[in-house]
Coordinates of C-alpha atoms in Angstrom, one line a residue:
M1204 CA 0.0 0.0 0.0
K1205 CA 2.0 2.0 -0.3
K1206 CA 4.2 1.9 -3.3
F1207 CA 2.7 4.9 -4.9
V1208 CA 3.7 7.0 -1.9
I1209 CA 7.3 5.9 -2.3
I1210 CA 7.1 6.6 -6.0
S1211 CA 5.9 10.2 -5.8
L1212 CA 8.3 11.1 -3.0
S1213 CA 11.3 9.6 -4.7
I1214 CA 10.7 11.5 -7.9
T1215 CA 10.1 14.9 -6.4
I1216 CA 13.0 15.0 -4.0
V1217 CA 15.4 16.4 -6.7
F1218 CA 13.0 19.1 -7.7
S1219 CA 12.8 20.2 -4.1
I1220 CA 16.5 20.5 -3.8
V1221 CA 16.9 22.5 -7.0
I1222 CA 14.4 25.2 -6.0
G1223 CA 16.3 26.1 -2.9
F1224 CA 15.5 24.1 0.2
T1225 CA 17.8 24.7 3.2
M1226 CA 21.4 23.3 3.0
A1227 CA 20.7 21.0 5.9
I1228 CA 18.0 19.2 3.9
A1229 CA 19.9 19.4 0.7
S1230 CA 23.0 17.8 2.1
K1231 CA 21.0 14.8 3.2
L1232 CA 19.5 14.4 -0.2
A1233 CA 22.3 15.5 -2.4
L1234 CA 22.8 12.0 -3.8
F1235 CA 19.6 12.3 -5.7
E1236 CA 21.2 14.9 -8.0
L1237 CA 23.8 12.2 -8.7
F1238 CA 21.0 9.7 -9.3
L1239 CA 19.5 12.0 -12.0
S1240 CA 22.8 12.2 -13.8
L1241 CA 23.2 8.5 -13.7
A1242 CA 19.6 7.8 -14.7
P1243 CA 18.4 10.7 -16.9
S1244 CA 15.6 8.6 -18.3
N1245 CA 13.3 5.7 -17.2
Q1246 CA 15.7 3.2 -18.8
S1247 CA 17.5 3.0 -15.5
F1248 CA 14.8 0.5 -14.5
S1249 CA 13.8 -2.2 -16.9
K1250 CA 10.4 -3.9 -16.9
A1251 CA 10.3 -6.1 -13.8
N1252 CA 8.2 -7.5 -11.0
I1253 CA 8.3 -6.2 -7.4
L1254 CA 6.8 -7.8 -4.3
V1255 CA 5.2 -5.2 -2.0
L1256 CA 4.5 -6.3 1.5
G1257 CA 2.7 -4.2 4.1
V1258 CA 3.6 -5.4 7.6
D1259 CA 2.0 -3.8 10.6
S1260 CA 4.4 -4.1 13.5
A1261 CA 1.7 -3.1 15.9
Y1262 CA -0.4 -6.2 15.0
G1263 CA 2.1 -9.0 14.8
H1264 CA 4.6 -10.1 12.1
R1265 CA 2.3 -11.4 9.4
S1266 CA 2.1 -9.5 6.1
D1267 CA -1.2 -7.7 6.2
T1268 CA -1.0 -6.5 2.6
I1269 CA 0.5 -8.6 -0.2
M1270 CA 0.8 -7.1 -3.7
V1271 CA 2.9 -7.8 -6.8
L1272 CA 3.7 -4.8 -9.0
N1273 CA 4.8 -5.2 -12.7
S1274 CA 6.4 -1.9 -13.8
D1275 CA 7.1 -1.2 -17.5
P1276 CA 8.7 2.2 -17.6
A1277 CA 9.3 2.1 -21.4
A1278 CA 5.6 1.6 -22.0
K1279 CA 4.7 3.9 -19.1
R1280 CA 2.4 1.2 -17.7
A1281 CA 2.1 -0.5 -14.4
T1282 CA 0.0 -3.5 -13.3
L1283 CA -0.8 -4.5 -9.7
I1284 CA -2.1 -7.8 -8.4
S1285 CA -3.4 -7.9 -4.8
I1286 CA -3.2 -11.3 -3.1
P1287 CA -5.8 -11.9 -0.3
R1288 CA -3.9 -12.8 2.9
D1289 CA -6.1 -15.9 3.5
T1290 CA -5.0 -17.4 0.1
L1291 CA -4.1 -21.1 0.4
A1292 CA -0.6 -21.6 -0.8
V1293 CA 2.4 -24.0 -0.5
L1294 CA 5.0 -22.4 1.7
P1295 CA 8.4 -24.0 0.8
G1296 CA 9.6 -26.1 3.6
R1297 CA 6.4 -25.8 5.6
G1298 CA 3.6 -27.1 3.4
L1299 CA 0.0 -25.7 2.8
D1300 CA -0.9 -22.7 4.8
K1301 CA -2.3 -19.2 4.5
I1302 CA 0.0 -17.1 2.3
N1303 CA 0.4 -14.3 4.9
H1304 CA 2.0 -16.7 7.3
A1305 CA 5.0 -17.0 5.1
Y1306 CA 6.4 -13.7 6.4
A1307 CA 6.1 -14.8 10.0
Y1308 CA 7.9 -18.0 9.3
G1309 CA 10.6 -16.9 6.9
G1310 CA 10.5 -13.1 6.3
V1311 CA 10.5 -11.5 2.9
E1312 CA 12.5 -14.4 1.3
L1313 CA 9.9 -17.1 2.1
S1314 CA 7.1 -14.7 1.1
K1315 CA 8.8 -14.1 -2.2
K1316 CA 9.3 -17.8 -2.9
T1317 CA 5.8 -18.5 -2.0
V1318 CA 4.3 -15.9 -4.3
E1319 CA 6.7 -16.8 -7.1
N1320 CA 5.5 -20.5 -6.9
L1321 CA 1.9 -19.5 -6.7
L1322 CA 1.9 -17.1 -9.7
E1323 CA 4.7 -19.0 -11.6
I1324 CA 6.7 -15.8 -12.2
K1325 CA 10.1 -14.4 -11.1
I1326 CA 10.2 -11.6 -8.6
P1327 CA 13.6 -10.1 -8.3
Y1328 CA 12.7 -7.1 -6.1
H1329 CA 10.8 -6.5 -2.9
I1330 CA 9.6 -3.5 -0.9
V1331 CA 8.5 -4.0 2.7
V1332 CA 6.6 -1.1 4.4
D1333 CA 5.7 -0.9 8.1
L1334 CA 2.1 0.1 7.8
A1335 CA 2.1 1.7 11.3
G1336 CA 4.6 4.3 9.9
I1337 CA 2.2 5.2 7.1
V1338 CA -0.1 6.8 9.7
N1339 CA 2.6 9.5 10.3
I1340 CA 3.1 10.1 6.6
I1341 CA -0.7 10.6 6.1
D1342 CA -0.9 13.0 9.0
D1343 CA 2.1 15.0 7.7
L1344 CA 0.1 15.4 4.5
G1345 CA -2.8 16.7 6.4
G1346 CA -4.9 13.6 5.7
V1347 CA -5.9 12.0 2.4
P1348 CA -9.3 12.4 0.7
V1349 CA -11.3 9.2 0.6
N1350 CA -14.9 8.5 -0.4
V1351 CA -16.0 6.2 2.4
E1352 CA -18.7 4.0 0.7
K1353 CA -20.7 3.0 3.8
R1354 CA -21.0 3.4 7.6
M1355 CA -18.1 1.6 9.2
Y1356 CA -18.1 0.9 12.9
Y1357 CA -16.1 -1.8 14.7
V1358 CA -14.4 -2.0 18.1
D1359 CA -11.9 -4.6 19.1
Y1360 CA -10.7 -3.7 22.6
A1361 CA -8.3 -6.7 22.8
G1362 CA -6.6 -5.7 19.5
G1363 CA -6.7 -2.0 20.2
L1364 CA -8.8 -1.4 17.0
Y1365 CA -11.5 1.3 16.9
I1366 CA -13.2 2.2 13.6
D1367 CA -15.9 4.8 13.4
L1368 CA -16.4 6.3 9.9
K1369 CA -19.4 7.8 8.3
P1370 CA -20.1 7.5 4.6
G1371 CA -19.2 10.2 2.1
Q1372 CA -16.2 12.1 0.7
Q1373 CA -13.9 13.3 3.4
R1374 CA -10.3 13.8 4.4
L1375 CA -9.2 11.0 6.7
S1376 CA -6.3 11.1 9.2
G1377 CA -3.7 8.4 9.3
K1378 CA -5.5 6.5 12.1
Q1379 CA -8.8 6.8 10.2
V1380 CA -7.2 5.5 7.0
M1381 CA -5.8 2.5 8.9
G1382 CA -9.3 1.8 10.2
Y1383 CA -10.7 2.2 6.7
L1384 CA -8.2 -0.3 5.3
R1385 CA -8.6 -2.8 8.1
Y1386 CA -12.4 -3.0 8.1
R1387 CA -13.5 -6.5 7.2
K1388 CA -17.2 -6.7 8.3
D1389 CA -18.6 -6.4 4.9
G1390 CA -17.1 -9.2 2.8
G1391 CA -13.7 -10.1 4.1
D1392 CA -10.5 -9.6 2.1
F1393 CA -12.0 -8.8 -1.3
K1394 CA -13.8 -5.8 0.0
R1395 CA -10.7 -4.8 2.0
I1396 CA -8.5 -5.1 -1.0
G1397 CA -10.9 -3.0 -3.0
R1398 CA -10.5 -0.3 -0.4
Q1399 CA -6.7 -0.6 -0.5
Q1400 CA -6.7 0.0 -4.2
H1401 CA -9.1 2.9 -3.9
F1402 CA -6.9 4.4 -1.3
L1403 CA -3.7 3.9 -3.4
R1404 CA -5.3 5.9 -6.3
S1405 CA -6.3 8.7 -3.9
M1406 CA -2.9 8.7 -2.2
A1407 CA -1.1 8.9 -5.6
K1408 CA -3.2 12.0 -6.6
E1409 CA -2.5 13.6 -3.3
M1410 CA 1.2 13.1 -3.5
L1411 CA 1.3 14.7 -7.0
K1412 CA -0.2 17.9 -5.8
R1413 CA 2.2 20.9 -6.0
D1414 CA 2.0 21.7 -2.3
N1415 CA 3.0 18.2 -1.3
I1416 CA 5.8 18.1 -3.9
L1417 CA 7.4 21.1 -2.2
R1418 CA 7.2 19.4 1.2
S1419 CA 8.6 16.1 -0.1
P1420 CA 12.1 16.1 1.6
K1421 CA 10.6 15.9 5.1
L1422 CA 8.1 13.3 4.0
F1423 CA 10.7 11.3 2.2
L1424 CA 13.1 11.2 5.1
T1425 CA 10.3 10.1 7.4
L1426 CA 9.3 7.3 4.9
L1427 CA 12.8 5.9 4.8
S1428 CA 12.6 4.8 8.4
Y1429 CA 9.6 2.6 7.6
L1430 CA 10.9 1.0 4.4
H1431 CA 13.1 -1.9 3.5
T1432 CA 13.9 -2.8 -0.1
N1433 CA 16.6 -4.5 -2.2
L1434 CA 16.3 -1.9 -4.9
N1435 CA 19.3 0.3 -5.1
S1436 CA 19.1 4.1 -5.3
R1437 CA 19.4 4.2 -9.1
Q1438 CA 16.7 1.5 -9.6
S1439 CA 14.4 3.2 -7.1
L1440 CA 14.6 6.5 -9.0
G1441 CA 14.0 4.7 -12.4
L1442 CA 11.0 2.8 -10.9
G1443 CA 9.6 6.0 -9.5
L1444 CA 9.9 7.8 -12.8
G1445 CA 8.2 5.0 -14.6
V1446 CA 5.3 4.5 -12.2
R1447 CA 4.8 8.3 -11.9
D1448 CA 4.3 8.4 -15.7
A1449 CA 1.8 5.5 -15.5
V1450 CA -0.1 7.3 -12.7
E1451 CA -0.3 10.6 -14.7
L1452 CA -1.4 8.8 -17.9
G1453 CA -3.9 6.6 -16.1
N1454 CA -2.1 3.4 -17.3
I1455 CA -2.5 1.7 -13.9
S1456 CA -4.3 -1.7 -13.8
M1457 CA -5.3 -3.1 -10.4
K1458 CA -6.4 -6.7 -10.1
T1459 CA -7.2 -9.1 -7.3
L1460 CA -6.1 -12.7 -7.2
P1461 CA -9.2 -14.8 -8.1
G1462 CA -10.4 -17.7 -5.9
S1463 CA -13.2 -19.3 -4.0
D1464 CA -14.1 -19.7 -0.3
M1465 CA -13.3 -22.9 1.5
M1466 CA -13.3 -24.1 5.1
V1467 CA -10.8 -26.7 6.5
D1468 CA -11.2 -27.8 10.1
G1469 CA -13.3 -24.6 10.8
I1470 CA -10.6 -22.3 9.4
Y1471 CA -11.3 -20.1 6.4
Y1472 CA -9.1 -20.1 3.3
L1473 CA -9.3 -18.7 -0.2
K1474 CA -8.7 -21.4 -2.7
P1475 CA -6.9 -19.8 -5.7
N1476 CA -8.2 -20.3 -9.2
L1477 CA -5.0 -21.5 -10.9
N1478 CA -6.4 -21.3 -14.5
K1479 CA -7.5 -17.7 -14.1
I1480 CA -4.2 -16.8 -12.4
K1481 CA -2.2 -18.1 -15.4
N1482 CA -4.1 -15.8 -17.8
M1483 CA -3.8 -12.8 -15.4
T1484 CA 0.0 -13.1 -14.9
E1485 CA 1.1 -13.3 -18.6
I1486 CA 2.3 -9.7 -18.5
F1487 CA 4.2 -10.5 -15.3
K1488 CA 6.0 -13.3 -16.9
A1489 CA 7.2 -11.0 -19.7
G1490 CA 8.8 -8.9 -16.9
S1491 CA 10.8 -11.7 -15.4
K1492 CA 14.1 -10.8 -17.0
T1493 CA 15.7 -7.6 -15.6

């Protein structure tokens, strides 16, 4: 959730330095001027797949959000597949289990292998975001506009979760956004993933506003403390440029992994539809070589 925030901030950091931010900020971000000279075009990042995991450190060590992004900077296009966290998958070395358990058992590497096997694609890169930190980013932005589709009320005292949202277009704080994204009382993961994708589009538009571009150095430095990735600086910049173009052109496709409900020993799973998945991931296979 989360990748579009990273993208917008990464791109605009250089612009902020050029127009005359303080030397203290500029010195911390001076490498981005070098990144631009090394990667003057989107060709600094070839078409590739990236695993994006949202891990909420406040709610355990399972991956609450699982997405695979295929970025094609040359075509200025991006495709995103959201994977429900209850999806039944084979975890290498552990057997059948819910796919979000992979992160708890083996971190990002086991998560990556599990998703690669499920989708039958190669995923060379990953981005792990601490969702708890996104609350601070949203608050620094002054909130994010979201059209809440229905009344949402849910209280979990044991889990420390309190959701109280009224329907309609409104600007949500970081805490309210997390409640909006966690709400699952209206259809489980599929509804929740729909809200994630709706939020991502809204967040991307908010980040591209002029006022937020000018404030990007502070936001970017804050974001770094909540982010782990194996992308190097040059690749991050190239990826950012490519996905920014896709966002601005509307060439973003968001999909959800197809499947059907199943119960095993009283536990709910999503059984993936492997035939539909193969058709869905053709474009991702084309991006396996980097």
